[in-house]
CSV table of C-alpha atoms and ligand atoms in Angstrom, one decimal:
chain,number,residue,atom,x,y,z
A,1,MET,CA,39.1,34.2,-22.8
A,2,SER,CA,36.4,33.2,-20.1
A,3,ASP,CA,33.2,31.4,-20.8
A,4,ALA,CA,30.6,33.4,-23.1
A,5,LEU,CA,28.2,35.6,-21.0
A,6,ARG,CA,24.8,34.6,-22.0
A,7,VAL,CA,22.0,37.3,-22.4
A,8,GLY,CA,18.5,36.7,-22.4
A,9,VAL,CA,16.3,39.7,-24.0
A,10,ALA,CA,12.9,40.2,-22.7
A,11,GLY,CA,10.8,42.5,-24.9
A,12,LEU,CA,11.6,42.3,-28.6
A,13,GLY,CA,10.0,45.6,-29.7
A,14,THR,CA,12.0,48.5,-32.0
A,15,VAL,CA,14.6,48.3,-29.1
A,16,GLY,CA,14.7,44.5,-28.2
A,17,SER,CA,15.1,43.7,-31.9
A,18,SER,CA,17.9,46.2,-32.2
A,19,VAL,CA,19.7,44.8,-29.2
A,20,VAL,CA,19.7,41.6,-30.8
A,21,ARG,CA,21.1,43.0,-33.9
A,22,LEU,CA,23.8,45.0,-32.4
A,23,LEU,CA,25.1,42.2,-30.5
A,24,THR,CA,25.3,39.8,-33.4
A,25,LYS,CA,26.7,42.5,-35.7
A,26,HIS,CA,29.3,43.6,-33.5
A,27,GLY,CA,30.2,40.6,-31.5
A,28,ALA,CA,33.6,40.5,-32.3
A,29,ARG,CA,34.3,44.1,-31.5
A,30,ILE,CA,32.4,43.9,-27.9
A,31,ALA,CA,34.3,40.8,-27.2
A,32,ARG,CA,37.7,42.4,-27.7
A,33,ASN,CA,36.5,45.4,-26.0
A,34,SER,CA,35.3,43.8,-22.7
A,35,GLY,CA,37.3,40.8,-22.9
A,36,ARG,CA,34.5,38.1,-22.8
A,37,ASP,CA,32.3,36.8,-25.8
A,38,VAL,CA,28.7,37.9,-25.2
A,39,VAL,CA,26.0,36.0,-26.7
A,40,VAL,CA,22.2,36.1,-26.8
A,41,SER,CA,20.6,32.3,-25.4
A,42,ALA,CA,17.1,33.5,-24.9
A,43,VAL,CA,14.3,35.8,-25.7
A,44,SER,CA,11.3,36.6,-24.6
A,45,ALA,CA,8.4,38.0,-26.3
A,46,ARG,CA,4.5,37.7,-26.5
A,47,ASP,CA,4.1,37.1,-30.4
A,48,ARG,CA,6.4,34.3,-31.8
A,49,ASN,CA,5.6,34.7,-35.4
A,50,ARG,CA,6.1,38.7,-35.6
A,51,ASN,CA,9.0,39.4,-38.4
A,52,ARG,CA,11.2,41.5,-36.4
A,53,GLY,CA,14.0,41.5,-39.3
A,54,VAL,CA,16.6,39.3,-37.0
A,55,ASP,CA,16.9,35.7,-37.0
A,56,LEU,CA,16.0,34.4,-33.4
A,57,SER,CA,15.7,30.6,-34.2
A,58,ALA,CA,18.9,29.8,-32.1
A,59,TYR,CA,17.7,31.1,-29.1
A,60,THR,CA,15.6,29.9,-26.3
A,61,TRP,CA,12.2,31.3,-26.8
A,62,PHE,CA,10.1,32.2,-23.8
A,63,ASP,CA,6.4,33.5,-24.1
A,64,ASP,CA,6.6,35.2,-20.2
A,65,PRO,CA,9.6,37.3,-19.5
A,66,VAL,CA,9.0,36.2,-15.9
A,67,ASP,CA,9.6,32.7,-16.4
A,68,MET,CA,12.5,33.4,-18.3
A,69,ALA,CA,14.0,35.4,-15.3
A,70,GLN,CA,13.2,32.7,-13.3
A,71,THR,CA,14.4,29.8,-15.2
A,72,ALA,CA,16.5,30.4,-18.3
A,73,GLU,CA,20.3,29.7,-18.0
A,74,ILE,CA,21.6,33.2,-18.5
A,75,ASP,CA,23.8,35.4,-16.8
A,76,ILE,CA,22.3,38.6,-17.6
A,77,PHE,CA,18.7,39.7,-17.9
A,78,VAL,CA,17.6,42.5,-20.4
A,79,GLU,CA,14.6,44.1,-19.6
A,80,LEU,CA,12.4,45.7,-22.3
A,81,VAL,CA,9.1,45.0,-21.5
A,82,GLY,CA,8.1,48.1,-20.2
A,83,GLY,CA,5.8,49.4,-17.6
A,84,ASP,CA,6.3,50.3,-14.1
A,85,ASN,CA,5.0,47.2,-12.6
A,86,GLY,CA,3.6,43.9,-13.9
A,87,ALA,CA,5.7,41.5,-16.1
A,88,ALA,CA,8.6,44.0,-16.0
A,89,GLU,CA,8.8,44.6,-12.3
A,90,GLU,CA,8.2,40.7,-11.5
A,91,SER,CA,10.9,39.7,-13.8
A,92,VAL,CA,13.5,42.2,-12.9
A,93,ARG,CA,13.0,41.1,-9.3
A,94,ALA,CA,13.2,37.5,-10.0
A,95,ALA,CA,16.5,37.8,-12.3
A,96,LEU,CA,18.1,39.9,-9.3
A,97,LYS,CA,16.9,37.7,-6.4
A,98,ARG,CA,18.6,34.9,-8.4
A,99,GLY,CA,21.8,37.3,-8.8
A,100,ILE,CA,21.3,37.6,-12.4
A,101,HIS,CA,22.5,40.9,-13.5
A,102,VAL,CA,19.9,43.4,-15.2
A,103,VAL,CA,20.0,45.4,-17.6
A,104,THR,CA,16.8,47.4,-18.6
A,105,ALA,CA,15.7,50.7,-20.3
A,106,ASN,CA,12.7,51.2,-18.2
A,107,LYS,CA,12.5,54.4,-16.9
A,108,ALA,CA,9.2,54.1,-15.2
A,109,LEU,CA,10.4,51.2,-13.2
A,110,LEU,CA,13.2,53.1,-12.0
A,111,ALA,CA,11.5,56.1,-11.3
A,112,LYS,CA,8.9,54.0,-9.3
A,113,HIS,CA,11.2,51.3,-7.7
A,114,GLY,CA,14.6,52.2,-8.3
A,115,VAL,CA,15.7,52.3,-4.7
A,116,ALA,CA,14.2,49.2,-3.7
A,117,LEU,CA,15.4,47.4,-6.8
A,118,ALA,CA,19.3,49.1,-6.0
A,119,GLY,CA,18.4,47.4,-2.5
A,120,LEU,CA,17.7,44.1,-4.2
A,121,ALA,CA,20.8,44.2,-6.6
A,122,GLU,CA,23.1,44.8,-3.5
A,123,GLN,CA,21.8,42.0,-1.6
A,124,ASN,CA,22.0,39.3,-4.7
A,125,ASP,CA,25.5,41.0,-5.5
A,126,ALA,CA,24.0,41.9,-9.2
A,127,CYS,CA,24.5,44.4,-11.1
A,128,LEU,CA,21.4,47.0,-12.4
A,129,ASN,CA,22.7,48.9,-15.2
A,130,TYR,CA,20.1,51.2,-17.1
A,131,GLU,CA,21.9,53.5,-19.2
A,132,ALA,CA,19.0,53.6,-21.8
A,133,ALA,CA,16.6,54.7,-19.3
A,134,VAL,CA,17.5,58.4,-19.6
A,135,ALA,CA,18.3,60.1,-22.8
A,136,GLY,CA,18.5,56.9,-24.9
A,137,GLY,CA,21.7,56.9,-26.8
A,138,ILE,CA,23.3,59.8,-24.4
A,139,PRO,CA,25.8,58.0,-21.6
A,140,ILE,CA,24.5,60.5,-18.9
A,141,VAL,CA,24.2,58.0,-16.5
A,142,LYS,CA,27.7,56.7,-16.6
A,143,THR,CA,28.8,60.5,-16.8
A,144,LEU,CA,27.0,61.2,-13.5
A,145,ARG,CA,27.6,58.1,-11.6
A,146,GLU,CA,31.3,57.7,-12.7
A,147,SER,CA,32.7,60.7,-14.2
A,148,LEU,CA,31.3,63.3,-12.3
A,149,ALA,CA,31.6,61.5,-9.2
A,150,SER,CA,33.9,63.9,-7.6
A,151,ASN,CA,31.9,66.9,-8.2
A,152,GLU,CA,28.9,68.7,-6.1
A,153,VAL,CA,26.4,69.1,-8.8
A,154,SER,CA,24.1,72.4,-8.7
A,155,ARG,CA,22.0,71.4,-11.4
A,156,VAL,CA,21.0,69.2,-13.9
A,157,TYR,CA,18.8,69.9,-16.6
A,158,GLY,CA,18.0,68.7,-20.2
A,159,ILE,CA,15.6,67.9,-23.0
A,160,LEU,CA,14.7,64.2,-22.1
A,161,ASN,CA,11.8,63.3,-24.4
A,162,GLY,CA,12.8,63.2,-28.3
A,163,THR,CA,9.1,63.3,-29.2
A,164,CYS,CA,8.6,66.6,-27.5
A,165,ASN,CA,11.3,68.1,-28.7
A,166,TYR,CA,10.5,67.0,-32.5
A,167,ILE,CA,7.1,68.4,-32.1
A,168,LEU,CA,8.5,71.9,-30.8
A,169,THR,CA,10.9,71.6,-33.5
A,170,ARG,CA,8.6,71.1,-36.6
A,171,MET,CA,6.1,73.4,-34.8
A,172,GLU,CA,9.2,76.3,-35.4
A,173,THR,CA,10.9,75.4,-38.3
A,174,ASP,CA,7.7,74.0,-40.5
A,175,GLY,CA,4.8,76.2,-39.2
A,176,ILE,CA,2.7,72.9,-38.7
A,177,GLY,CA,0.2,72.0,-36.0
A,178,PHE,CA,0.6,70.3,-33.1
A,179,GLU,CA,-1.3,66.9,-34.0
A,180,GLU,CA,0.0,66.5,-37.1
A,181,CYS,CA,3.5,66.8,-35.5
A,182,LEU,CA,2.8,64.4,-33.2
A,183,ALA,CA,1.5,61.6,-35.6
A,184,ASP,CA,4.7,62.2,-37.5
A,185,ALA,CA,6.6,61.3,-34.4
A,186,GLN,CA,4.4,58.1,-33.7
A,187,ARG,CA,5.2,56.9,-37.3
A,188,LEU,CA,8.7,57.4,-36.7
A,189,GLY,CA,8.6,55.2,-33.4
A,190,TYR,CA,9.8,58.1,-31.2
A,191,ALA,CA,6.5,58.0,-29.0
A,192,GLU,CA,5.8,55.9,-25.9
A,193,ALA,CA,3.0,53.1,-26.5
A,194,ASP,CA,0.9,56.0,-24.9
A,195,PRO,CA,2.0,59.1,-26.2
A,196,THR,CA,0.5,61.2,-23.3
A,197,PHE,CA,3.4,60.1,-21.2
A,198,ASP,CA,5.4,62.2,-23.8
A,199,ILE,CA,3.3,65.4,-24.4
A,200,GLU,CA,2.2,65.7,-20.8
A,201,GLY,CA,5.8,65.6,-19.4
A,202,ASN,CA,5.5,62.1,-17.5
A,203,ASP,CA,8.3,60.3,-19.5
A,204,THR,CA,10.5,63.3,-18.7
A,205,ALA,CA,9.8,63.3,-15.1
A,206,HIS,CA,10.6,59.7,-14.9
A,207,LYS,CA,14.1,60.4,-16.1
A,208,LEU,CA,14.5,63.2,-14.3
A,209,ALA,CA,13.9,61.6,-11.1
A,210,ILE,CA,16.7,59.2,-11.8
A,211,LEU,CA,19.1,62.2,-12.9
A,212,THR,CA,18.3,63.9,-9.4
A,213,SER,CA,19.0,60.8,-7.7
A,214,LEU,CA,22.4,60.7,-9.6
A,215,ALA,CA,23.0,64.3,-9.4
A,216,PHE,CA,22.6,64.6,-5.8
A,217,GLY,CA,22.7,61.1,-3.9
A,218,THR,CA,19.2,61.5,-2.4
A,219,LYS,CA,16.5,58.9,-2.7
A,220,ILE,CA,14.3,58.7,-6.0
A,221,SER,CA,11.3,60.7,-5.8
A,222,SER,CA,9.3,60.8,-8.8
A,223,ASP,CA,6.2,62.1,-6.7
A,224,SER,CA,7.7,65.3,-6.1
A,225,ILE,CA,8.1,66.5,-9.5
A,226,TYR,CA,6.3,69.8,-10.7
A,227,LEU,CA,4.8,68.6,-14.0
A,228,GLU,CA,3.5,70.5,-17.1
A,229,GLY,CA,3.4,69.3,-20.6
A,230,ILE,CA,3.7,70.7,-23.9
A,231,THR,CA,-0.2,70.6,-25.2
A,232,SER,CA,-0.7,74.3,-24.1
A,233,ILE,CA,2.1,75.6,-26.5
A,234,THR,CA,0.7,77.2,-29.6
A,235,THR,CA,2.6,78.4,-32.6
A,236,ALA,CA,1.9,82.1,-31.5
A,237,ASP,CA,4.0,81.4,-28.4
A,238,ILE,CA,6.8,79.9,-30.5
A,239,GLN,CA,6.8,82.9,-32.8
A,240,ALA,CA,6.6,85.2,-29.8
A,241,ALA,CA,9.5,83.3,-28.2
A,242,ASP,CA,11.5,83.6,-31.6
A,243,GLU,CA,10.9,87.4,-32.2
A,244,LEU,CA,12.2,87.9,-28.4
A,245,GLY,CA,15.4,85.9,-28.8
A,246,TYR,CA,14.3,82.5,-27.2
A,247,ARG,CA,13.2,79.1,-28.4
A,248,ILE,CA,10.7,76.8,-26.0
A,249,LYS,CA,11.9,73.5,-25.1
A,250,LEU,CA,10.3,71.2,-22.8
A,251,LEU,CA,13.0,71.0,-20.1
A,252,GLY,CA,13.4,68.6,-16.9
A,253,VAL,CA,15.5,70.8,-14.4
A,254,ALA,CA,16.8,69.5,-10.9
A,255,GLN,CA,18.5,72.0,-8.9
A,256,ARG,CA,19.6,72.5,-5.6
A,257,THR,CA,18.0,75.5,-3.6
A,258,GLU,CA,18.4,77.3,-0.4
A,259,THR,CA,15.2,75.2,0.8
A,260,GLY,CA,15.9,71.8,-0.9
A,261,ILE,CA,16.0,70.2,-4.4
A,262,GLU,CA,13.6,71.6,-6.9
A,263,GLN,CA,12.6,68.9,-9.5
A,264,ARG,CA,10.4,70.2,-12.4
A,265,VAL,CA,9.2,69.8,-15.8
A,266,HIS,CA,7.7,72.4,-18.1
A,267,PRO,CA,7.7,74.2,-21.0
A,268,THR,CA,10.8,76.6,-20.7
A,269,MET,CA,11.8,79.7,-22.7
A,270,VAL,CA,16.0,79.4,-23.3
A,271,PRO,CA,17.9,81.9,-24.9
A,272,LYS,CA,18.5,81.2,-28.6
A,273,THR,CA,22.3,81.6,-28.3
A,274,SER,CA,22.4,78.7,-25.4
A,275,ALA,CA,23.7,75.3,-26.0
A,276,ILE,CA,20.3,73.8,-25.2
A,277,ALA,CA,18.6,75.9,-27.8
A,278,GLN,CA,20.6,74.3,-30.6
A,279,VAL,CA,19.3,71.2,-30.0
A,280,ASP,CA,16.7,70.0,-32.1
A,281,GLY,CA,14.3,67.2,-33.6
A,282,VAL,CA,14.3,64.2,-31.8
A,283,LEU,CA,18.0,64.8,-30.2
A,284,ASN,CA,18.2,65.0,-26.6
A,285,ALA,CA,20.7,66.9,-24.4
A,286,VAL,CA,21.7,66.9,-20.8
A,287,ALA,CA,23.7,69.6,-19.0
A,288,VAL,CA,25.4,69.3,-15.5
A,289,ASP,CA,26.8,72.1,-13.7
A,290,GLY,CA,29.6,71.0,-11.5
A,291,ASP,CA,31.4,72.8,-8.9
A,292,PHE,CA,34.8,71.6,-10.3
A,293,VAL,CA,34.1,70.7,-13.9
A,294,GLY,CA,32.0,73.8,-14.7
A,295,GLU,CA,29.0,73.3,-17.0
A,296,ILE,CA,28.7,70.2,-19.7
A,297,VAL,CA,26.3,69.5,-22.0
A,298,LEU,CA,25.9,66.2,-23.7
A,299,VAL,CA,24.0,66.0,-26.8
A,300,GLY,CA,22.6,63.0,-28.9
A,301,PRO,CA,19.5,60.9,-29.8
A,302,GLY,CA,17.1,60.3,-27.0
A,303,ALA,CA,14.9,57.6,-28.9
A,304,GLY,CA,14.9,55.2,-31.5
A,305,GLY,CA,15.9,51.4,-31.4
A,306,ASP,CA,19.3,51.8,-32.6
A,307,ALA,CA,20.4,54.9,-30.3
A,308,THR,CA,18.7,53.1,-27.3
A,309,ALA,CA,20.2,49.7,-28.0
A,310,SER,CA,23.7,51.1,-28.1
A,311,SER,CA,23.4,52.2,-24.4
A,312,VAL,CA,21.4,48.8,-23.7
A,313,VAL,CA,24.8,47.0,-25.3
A,314,ALA,CA,27.2,49.7,-23.4
A,315,ASP,CA,26.0,48.1,-20.4
A,316,ILE,CA,26.1,44.5,-21.2
A,317,ALA,CA,29.8,45.4,-22.3
A,318,ASP,CA,30.5,47.0,-18.6
A,319,ILE,CA,29.1,44.0,-16.8
A,320,ALA,CA,31.3,41.8,-19.3
A,321,ARG,CA,34.5,43.1,-18.1
A,322,GLY,CA,33.4,42.9,-14.5
A,323,HIS,CA,32.6,46.6,-14.2
A,324,ALA,CA,30.3,47.3,-11.3
A,325,VAL,CA,29.3,50.3,-9.9
A,326,PRO,CA,26.5,50.8,-7.2
A,327,VAL,CA,23.1,51.1,-8.7
A,328,LEU,CA,22.7,54.8,-7.9
A,329,GLY,CA,26.1,55.8,-7.6
A,330,MET,CA,26.6,54.8,-4.0
A,331,PRO,CA,25.5,52.0,-1.6
A,332,SER,CA,21.5,52.6,-1.4
A,333,HIS,CA,21.6,52.9,2.3
A,334,ASP,CA,23.7,55.9,2.1
A,335,LEU,CA,21.3,58.3,-0.3
A,336,GLU,CA,19.7,60.7,1.4
A,337,ASP,CA,16.0,61.5,2.0
A,338,TYR,CA,14.9,63.7,-0.6
A,339,THR,CA,13.9,67.4,0.7
A,340,ARG,CA,11.5,68.9,-1.8
A,341,ALA,CA,11.9,72.7,-2.5
A,342,ARG,CA,8.2,74.1,-3.0
A,343,MET,CA,7.5,75.2,-6.6
A,344,ARG,CA,5.6,78.8,-5.6
A,345,LEU,CA,9.2,79.6,-4.0
A,346,HIS,CA,10.8,79.0,-7.5
A,347,GLU,CA,12.9,82.2,-8.9
A,348,GLY,CA,13.1,83.1,-12.5
A,349,GLY,CA,11.8,85.0,-15.3
A,350,TYR,CA,8.4,84.6,-16.8
A,351,TYR,CA,7.1,85.0,-20.4
A,352,MET,CA,3.3,85.9,-20.2
A,353,ARG,CA,1.0,85.9,-23.3
A,354,LEU,CA,-2.6,87.6,-22.2
A,355,SER,CA,-5.6,88.7,-24.5
A,356,VAL,CA,-6.1,92.2,-23.2
A,357,LEU,CA,-9.4,93.8,-23.7
A,358,ASP,CA,-9.2,97.0,-25.8
A,359,ARG,CA,-10.5,99.2,-23.5
A,360,PRO,CA,-9.1,102.5,-21.6
A,361,GLY,CA,-7.0,101.8,-18.4
A,362,ALA,CA,-6.3,98.1,-19.0
A,363,PHE,CA,-2.8,98.3,-19.5
A,364,ALA,CA,-2.5,100.7,-16.4
A,365,GLU,CA,-4.7,98.0,-14.7
A,366,ILE,CA,-1.8,95.2,-15.6
A,367,ALA,CA,1.3,97.3,-14.9
A,368,MET,CA,-0.2,98.6,-11.8
A,369,THR,CA,-0.9,95.0,-10.5
A,370,MET,CA,2.6,93.9,-11.5
A,371,ALA,CA,4.3,96.8,-9.6
A,372,ASP,CA,2.1,96.0,-6.4
A,373,GLU,CA,3.7,92.4,-6.5
A,374,GLY,CA,7.1,93.7,-7.1
A,375,ILE,CA,7.5,92.5,-10.5
A,376,SER,CA,9.7,94.0,-12.9
A,377,LEU,CA,9.0,94.1,-16.5
A,378,GLU,CA,11.8,93.4,-18.9
A,379,SER,CA,9.7,94.0,-22.1
A,380,ILE,CA,6.0,94.4,-23.1
A,381,VAL,CA,5.0,93.7,-26.5
A,382,GLN,CA,1.6,94.6,-27.7
A,383,ARG,CA,0.7,92.5,-31.3
A,384,ARG,CA,-2.4,93.9,-33.0
A,385,GLY,CA,-5.0,91.4,-33.4
A,386,ALA,CA,-8.0,91.7,-35.7
A,387,ALA,CA,-9.3,94.9,-36.3
A,388,THR,CA,-11.5,96.2,-33.1
A,389,PRO,CA,-15.1,96.7,-34.0
A,390,GLY,CA,-16.7,99.3,-32.7
A,391,GLY,CA,-14.3,101.4,-29.8
A,392,PRO,CA,-14.6,102.6,-26.5
A,393,GLY,CA,-17.9,103.7,-25.8
A,394,THR,CA,-19.5,102.7,-28.9
A,395,GLY,CA,-20.9,99.5,-26.7
A,396,GLU,CA,-19.9,96.7,-29.8
A,397,GLU,CA,-17.8,94.0,-29.0
A,398,GLN,CA,-14.4,94.6,-28.8
A,399,THR,CA,-11.4,92.0,-30.1
A,400,PRO,CA,-8.9,91.4,-27.1
A,401,GLN,CA,-5.5,92.1,-28.5
A,402,PRO,CA,-2.4,89.8,-27.6
A,403,VAL,CA,0.2,91.4,-25.3
A,404,ILE,CA,3.7,89.5,-24.5
A,405,LEU,CA,5.3,90.4,-21.0
A,406,ILE,CA,8.7,89.3,-20.1
A,407,THR,CA,9.3,89.6,-16.6
A,408,TYR,CA,12.9,90.1,-14.6
A,409,GLU,CA,13.6,87.6,-12.1
A,410,THR,CA,10.7,87.2,-9.6
A,411,THR,CA,8.8,84.2,-7.7
A,412,GLU,CA,6.2,82.0,-8.7
A,413,VAL,CA,4.2,83.0,-6.3
A,414,ALA,CA,4.1,86.6,-7.2
A,415,VAL,CA,3.7,86.0,-10.9
A,416,ASN,CA,0.7,83.6,-9.9
A,417,ARG,CA,-0.8,86.1,-7.5
A,418,ALA,CA,-0.4,88.8,-10.1
A,419,LEU,CA,-2.3,86.8,-12.8
A,420,GLU,CA,-5.1,86.1,-10.6
A,421,THR,CA,-5.5,89.8,-9.6
A,422,ILE,CA,-5.4,90.5,-13.7
A,423,ILE,CA,-8.0,87.7,-14.4
A,424,SER,CA,-10.2,89.3,-11.5
A,425,LYS,CA,-10.0,92.9,-12.5
A,426,GLY,CA,-11.9,91.7,-16.1
A,427,VAL,CA,-8.9,93.2,-18.0
A,428,VAL,CA,-8.3,90.0,-20.4
A,429,SER,CA,-10.2,87.5,-21.8
A,430,GLY,CA,-9.5,83.8,-21.2
A,431,ARG,CA,-6.6,82.2,-19.2
A,432,PRO,CA,-3.0,83.9,-19.8
A,433,GLN,CA,-0.2,81.7,-20.9
A,434,LEU,CA,2.8,81.4,-18.7
A,435,ILE,CA,6.2,80.2,-19.5
A,436,ARG,CA,9.2,80.2,-17.2
A,437,ILE,CA,12.3,81.2,-18.4
A,438,GLU,CA,15.5,79.5,-17.4
A,439,LYS,CA,18.6,81.3,-16.6
A,440,LEU,CA,21.2,80.0,-18.7
A,441,LYS,CA,25.0,80.8,-19.5
B,501,HSE,N1,9.2,58.2,-26.0
B,501,HSE,C1,10.4,58.6,-25.7
B,501,HSE,C2,10.8,59.9,-26.3
B,501,HSE,C3,11.5,57.6,-25.9
B,501,HSE,O1,10.2,60.5,-27.1
B,501,HSE,O2,12.2,60.5,-25.9
B,501,HSE,C4,12.7,57.3,-25.2
B,501,HSE,O3,12.2,57.7,-23.8
């Protein structure tokens, strides 16, 4: 067996500590599997005295990850610092410039600088592996970069944020409010340091940007993603979806259309019978539609220290066995420019929840507006709200009645125009809720 491969781990939070533990626990298995011993030789974190449940005494300690990347005697630099600039970016660049392989779980960094970092890795003949950056423990990067390399992909979509899926699942199964579910997700270690990144969809968008590049061979374009988080979803929506045969999931979807590639992150109604609808709790799922393979769906843990460490160490093992793959599936100069398909041209079904004022002609106005926009309705469900005081012509205040509309396939522009018209006609109270329905097998 050749010399041991020396690993430096920068960032010793939940994932970093699990990486050290996994490399220690399964060192023999990894050596057998990859043909080379892999040893941790250096570590870096801010607080040296914190108890992380792993013995770090044998490793060279660095307070500064950039210093470690620049000076440590290592073959692989594992970046688990986080953030799309600062120490994470500086240390990764420093390691690559020295020709040191990099393994990272940092989706924000790749979403922003992935193409440039891929170029730097190529120039310096180094690997840049990032399986853990997308969907934690699910091997979707390897799947797209290698296993499905022969397919033309038409769509890739998935549940890419464990925190959001955990929240939506608990809201549905336990009828618990959003805030309580979020607090539990944070306590369980799923959420980002700043949970707004989870619930507003940014974390999903970072992962989607990487998947889009791998699926379509385009440059990463994280600024071109339509973004909507889950904070506006209420238990009323979740209940209505349930009654209509749907579940609500935060999906990231990248899809080839006639005008370009659509990248979108938003709460989505998915049929209860679809594979993705069965994916609950902190689990993630990624589905790929390939022209030869058809649709494949990978499901697994998308967050948590051990699951993420599993992917980090798989990347390390690939380097140990000398398995090198272009960072984004092809040399970076071969990546095509990304052409954005405008969201206003998006086609699909829609769920709308309106608070309709209880007065004569309100329904007729809504139905007429939909017809004027060429929107065909699949179902209309009126749910009785609180008893209406007074009634038509009495002059007393009337309680708006919740009405749910499900449309057949239409366009985003038509739906938005219809809603603006309905609002301007004064037949609804407040802003209608709008949730896209994803067409799935
Ligand atoms: N906060 C992320 C999630 C962790 O909830 O999925 C993994 O990126």
